[in-house]
Short mmCIF file of C-alpha atoms in Angstrom, two decimals:
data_model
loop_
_atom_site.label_atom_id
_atom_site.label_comp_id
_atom_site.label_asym_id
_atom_site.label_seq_id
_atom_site.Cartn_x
_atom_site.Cartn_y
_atom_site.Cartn_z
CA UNK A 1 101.86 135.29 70.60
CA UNK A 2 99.54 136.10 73.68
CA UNK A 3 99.42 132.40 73.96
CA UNK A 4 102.44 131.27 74.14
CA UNK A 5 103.14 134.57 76.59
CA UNK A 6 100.80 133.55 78.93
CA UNK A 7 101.66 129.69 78.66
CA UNK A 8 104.83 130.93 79.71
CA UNK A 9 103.81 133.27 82.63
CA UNK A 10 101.49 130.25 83.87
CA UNK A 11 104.77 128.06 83.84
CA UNK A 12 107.29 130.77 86.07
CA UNK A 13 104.13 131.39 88.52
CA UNK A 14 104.24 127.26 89.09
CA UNK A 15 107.82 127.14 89.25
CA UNK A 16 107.94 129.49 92.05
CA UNK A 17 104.87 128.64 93.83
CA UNK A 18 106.71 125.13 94.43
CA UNK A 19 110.22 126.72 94.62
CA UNK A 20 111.28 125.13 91.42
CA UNK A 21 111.97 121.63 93.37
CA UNK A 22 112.34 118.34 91.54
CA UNK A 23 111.39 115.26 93.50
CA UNK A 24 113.67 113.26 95.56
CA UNK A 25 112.59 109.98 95.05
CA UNK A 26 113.52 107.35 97.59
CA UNK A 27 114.39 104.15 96.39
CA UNK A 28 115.00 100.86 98.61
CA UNK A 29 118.23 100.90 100.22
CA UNK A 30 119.46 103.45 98.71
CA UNK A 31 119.77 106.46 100.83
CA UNK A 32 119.38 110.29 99.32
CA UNK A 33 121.98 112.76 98.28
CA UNK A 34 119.94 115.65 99.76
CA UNK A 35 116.27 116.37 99.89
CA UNK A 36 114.82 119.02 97.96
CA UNK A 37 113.10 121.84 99.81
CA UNK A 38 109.60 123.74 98.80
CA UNK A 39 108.11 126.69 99.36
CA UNK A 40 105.09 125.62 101.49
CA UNK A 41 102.48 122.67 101.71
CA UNK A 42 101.08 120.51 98.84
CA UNK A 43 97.65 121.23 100.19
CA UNK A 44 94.71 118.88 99.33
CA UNK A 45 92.34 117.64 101.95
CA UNK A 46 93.45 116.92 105.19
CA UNK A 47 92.62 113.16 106.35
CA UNK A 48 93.79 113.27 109.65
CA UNK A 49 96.11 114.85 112.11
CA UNK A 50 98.34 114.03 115.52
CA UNK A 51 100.09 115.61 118.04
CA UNK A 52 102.11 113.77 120.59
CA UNK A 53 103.78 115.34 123.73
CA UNK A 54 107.16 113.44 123.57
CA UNK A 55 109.67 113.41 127.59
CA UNK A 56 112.10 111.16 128.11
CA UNK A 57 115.61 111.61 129.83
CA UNK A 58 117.39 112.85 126.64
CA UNK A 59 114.92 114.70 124.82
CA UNK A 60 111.18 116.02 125.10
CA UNK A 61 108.92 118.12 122.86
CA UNK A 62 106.19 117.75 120.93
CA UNK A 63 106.14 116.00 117.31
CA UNK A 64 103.58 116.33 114.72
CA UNK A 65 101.83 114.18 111.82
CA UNK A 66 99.17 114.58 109.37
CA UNK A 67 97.83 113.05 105.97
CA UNK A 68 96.58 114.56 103.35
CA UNK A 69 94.66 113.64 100.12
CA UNK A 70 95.77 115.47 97.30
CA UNK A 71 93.72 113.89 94.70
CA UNK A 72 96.20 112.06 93.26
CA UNK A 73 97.30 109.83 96.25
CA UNK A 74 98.25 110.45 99.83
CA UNK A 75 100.91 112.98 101.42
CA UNK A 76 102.31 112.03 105.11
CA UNK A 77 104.18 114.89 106.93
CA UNK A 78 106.23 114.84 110.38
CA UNK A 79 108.07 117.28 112.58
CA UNK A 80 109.27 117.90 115.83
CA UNK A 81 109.88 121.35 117.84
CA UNK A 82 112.86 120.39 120.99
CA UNK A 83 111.67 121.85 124.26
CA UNK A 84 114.84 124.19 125.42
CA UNK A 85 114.71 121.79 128.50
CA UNK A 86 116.06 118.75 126.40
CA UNK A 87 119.63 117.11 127.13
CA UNK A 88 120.56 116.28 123.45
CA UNK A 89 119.00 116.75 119.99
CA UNK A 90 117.30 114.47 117.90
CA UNK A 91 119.22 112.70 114.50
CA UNK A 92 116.31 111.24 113.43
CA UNK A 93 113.27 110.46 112.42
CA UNK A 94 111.09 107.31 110.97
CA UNK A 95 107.62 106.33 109.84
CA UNK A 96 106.18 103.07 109.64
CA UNK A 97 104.93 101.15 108.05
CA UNK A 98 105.19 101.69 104.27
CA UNK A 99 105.09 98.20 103.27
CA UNK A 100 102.05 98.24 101.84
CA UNK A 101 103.43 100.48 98.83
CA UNK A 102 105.74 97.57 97.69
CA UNK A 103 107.90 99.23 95.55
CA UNK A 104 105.64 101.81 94.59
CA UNK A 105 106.98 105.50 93.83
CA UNK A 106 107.44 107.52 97.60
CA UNK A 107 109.40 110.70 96.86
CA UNK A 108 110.74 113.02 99.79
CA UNK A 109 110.57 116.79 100.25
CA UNK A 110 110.71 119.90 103.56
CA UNK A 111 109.80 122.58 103.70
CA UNK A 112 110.67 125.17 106.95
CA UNK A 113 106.81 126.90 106.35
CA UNK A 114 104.17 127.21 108.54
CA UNK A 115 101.03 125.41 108.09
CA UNK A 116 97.81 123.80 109.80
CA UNK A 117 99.18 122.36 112.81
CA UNK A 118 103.11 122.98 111.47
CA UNK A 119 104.91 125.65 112.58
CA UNK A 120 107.70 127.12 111.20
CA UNK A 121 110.97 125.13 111.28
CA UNK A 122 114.77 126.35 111.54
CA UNK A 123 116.62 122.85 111.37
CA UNK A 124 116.88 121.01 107.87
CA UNK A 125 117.55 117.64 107.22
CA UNK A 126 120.37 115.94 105.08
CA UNK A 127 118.90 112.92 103.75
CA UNK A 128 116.21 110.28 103.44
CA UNK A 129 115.96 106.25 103.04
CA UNK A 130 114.24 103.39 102.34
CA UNK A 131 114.25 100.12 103.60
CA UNK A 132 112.70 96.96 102.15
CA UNK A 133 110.83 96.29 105.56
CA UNK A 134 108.93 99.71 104.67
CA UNK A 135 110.76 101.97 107.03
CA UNK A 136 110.88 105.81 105.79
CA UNK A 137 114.06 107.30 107.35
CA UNK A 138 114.89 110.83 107.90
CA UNK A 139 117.89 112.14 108.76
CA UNK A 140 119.42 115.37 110.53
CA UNK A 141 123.75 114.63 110.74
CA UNK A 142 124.71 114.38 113.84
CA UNK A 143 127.45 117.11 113.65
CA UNK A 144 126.28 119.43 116.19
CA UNK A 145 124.64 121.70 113.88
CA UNK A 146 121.87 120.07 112.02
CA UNK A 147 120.39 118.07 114.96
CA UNK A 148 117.36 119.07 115.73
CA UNK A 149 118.96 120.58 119.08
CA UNK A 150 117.21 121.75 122.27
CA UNK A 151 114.61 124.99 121.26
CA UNK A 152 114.97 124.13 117.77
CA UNK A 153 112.35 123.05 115.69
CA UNK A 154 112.97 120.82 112.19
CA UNK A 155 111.57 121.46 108.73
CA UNK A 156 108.32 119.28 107.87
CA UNK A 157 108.81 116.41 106.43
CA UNK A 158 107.10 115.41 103.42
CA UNK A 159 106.67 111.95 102.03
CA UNK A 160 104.28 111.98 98.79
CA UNK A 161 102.96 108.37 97.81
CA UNK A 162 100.11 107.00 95.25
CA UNK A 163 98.23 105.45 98.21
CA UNK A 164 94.42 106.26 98.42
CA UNK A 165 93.97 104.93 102.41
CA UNK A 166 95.69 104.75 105.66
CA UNK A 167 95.60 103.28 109.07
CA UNK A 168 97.73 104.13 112.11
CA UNK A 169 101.20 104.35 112.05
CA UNK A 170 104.56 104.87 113.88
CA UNK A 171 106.38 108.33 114.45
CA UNK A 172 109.77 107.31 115.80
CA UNK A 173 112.30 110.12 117.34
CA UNK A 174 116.25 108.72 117.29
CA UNK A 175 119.05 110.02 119.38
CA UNK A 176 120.82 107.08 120.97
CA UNK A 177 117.60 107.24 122.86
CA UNK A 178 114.38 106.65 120.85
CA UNK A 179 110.56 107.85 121.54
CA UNK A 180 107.44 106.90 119.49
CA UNK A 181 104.50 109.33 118.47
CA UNK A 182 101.49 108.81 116.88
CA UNK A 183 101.91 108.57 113.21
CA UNK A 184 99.84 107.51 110.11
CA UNK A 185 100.10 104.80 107.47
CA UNK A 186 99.36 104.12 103.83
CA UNK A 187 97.60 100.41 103.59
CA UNK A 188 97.50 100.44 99.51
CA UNK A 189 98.86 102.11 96.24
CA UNK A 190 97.13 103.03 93.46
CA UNK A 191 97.60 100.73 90.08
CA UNK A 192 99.35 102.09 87.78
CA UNK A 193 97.55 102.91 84.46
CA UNK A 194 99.86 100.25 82.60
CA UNK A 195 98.10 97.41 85.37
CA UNK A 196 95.03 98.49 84.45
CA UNK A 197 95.52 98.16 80.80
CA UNK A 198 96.79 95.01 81.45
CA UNK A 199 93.58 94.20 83.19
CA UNK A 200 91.74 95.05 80.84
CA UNK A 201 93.57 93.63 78.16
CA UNK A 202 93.10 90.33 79.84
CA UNK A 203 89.51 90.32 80.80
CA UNK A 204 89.42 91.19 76.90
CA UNK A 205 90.92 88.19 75.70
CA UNK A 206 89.04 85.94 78.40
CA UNK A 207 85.94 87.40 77.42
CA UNK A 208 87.03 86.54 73.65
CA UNK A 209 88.06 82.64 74.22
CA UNK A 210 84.65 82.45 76.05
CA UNK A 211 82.80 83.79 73.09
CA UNK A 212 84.40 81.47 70.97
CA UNK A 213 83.62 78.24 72.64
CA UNK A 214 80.07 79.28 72.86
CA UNK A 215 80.21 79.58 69.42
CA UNK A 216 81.83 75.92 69.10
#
């Protein structure tokens, strides 16, 4: 009984330590219905990190990247805070390139927490995408009040991949008129454990036909 009490203590403290979220998974060409929101950071190791002082004549702030290794692949996360000087707000967001991940699992999540160089953010976004040219899309409606408007800054942005190494990116800001920051890239996915049985199983029966002609 004290088992299974505190099997089931150890389950609610997870559930709320990652806000009970399920992952939005983004597959090709298929945009999201939402994206679900967590608590804080996945933590892990952090590879890498960027900020990027962003003026042009419609908007101009400062946007914000990192990567981090988790363990179990690597996390890339973007946001940007609007200077209360900008003409417009921003509608978008995208990171390039993901190509490299084929069609590889990416799932999508925010979260409005402060964290390493994130602060805390007030603007959510509606939905992500995919393309096959491995583009990550994020995007904040432009209905006047989810943009990421002037002295406003947006959730971070979390996309969660199986990769295991990266290279420089691209951190693009949208709003009729687009900006690029410095972003981060993955440049391979891990094999699944089904390829490497595979693998296996065929160095296996290589290894076997080999024996066997020997043997001959």
């Amino acid at each position: 009984m004290n088992v299974v009490l505190k099997r089931t203590a150890l389950t609610v403290a997870l559930l709320g330590a990652f806000g009970g979220a399920q992952a939005t998974n983004l597959i090709i060409n298929t945009p999201t219905l939402g994206i679900d929101t967590v608590a804080g950071s996945f933590g892990g190791t952090l590879l890498d990190s960027a900020t990027t002082a962003i003026s042009n004549i419609s908007f101009n702030g400062t946007a914000r990247t990192a990567v981090y290794d988790t363990g179990t692949g690597l996390d890339f996360y973007y946001q940007f805070t609007s200077n209360p000087s900008s003409v417009n707000g921003v509608e978008r967001f995208t990171g390039s390139s993901f190509l490299s991940l084929g069609d590889s699992a990416i799932s999508v999540y925010q979260t409005g927490a402060a964290f390493g160089i994130f602060t805390a953010g007030t603007e959510t976004a509606d939905y992500a995408d995919r393309t096959s040219l491995g583009v990550l899309g994020i995007s904040f409606v432009p209905n006047g009040a989810s943009k990421i408007n002037p002295g406003t800054t947006s959730f971070t942005e979390i996309f969660r991949t199986n990769a295991r190494s990266y290279t420089a990116g691209n951190f693009a800001l949208i709003d009729g008129y687009a900006d690029n920051a410095m972003g981060f890239a993955p440049t391979a996915a891990v094999p699944e454990p089904e390829t490497y049985a595979m693998l296996l199983a065929g160095l296996g029966i290589i290894g076997t036909i080999i024996r066997r002609r020997k043997n001959s």
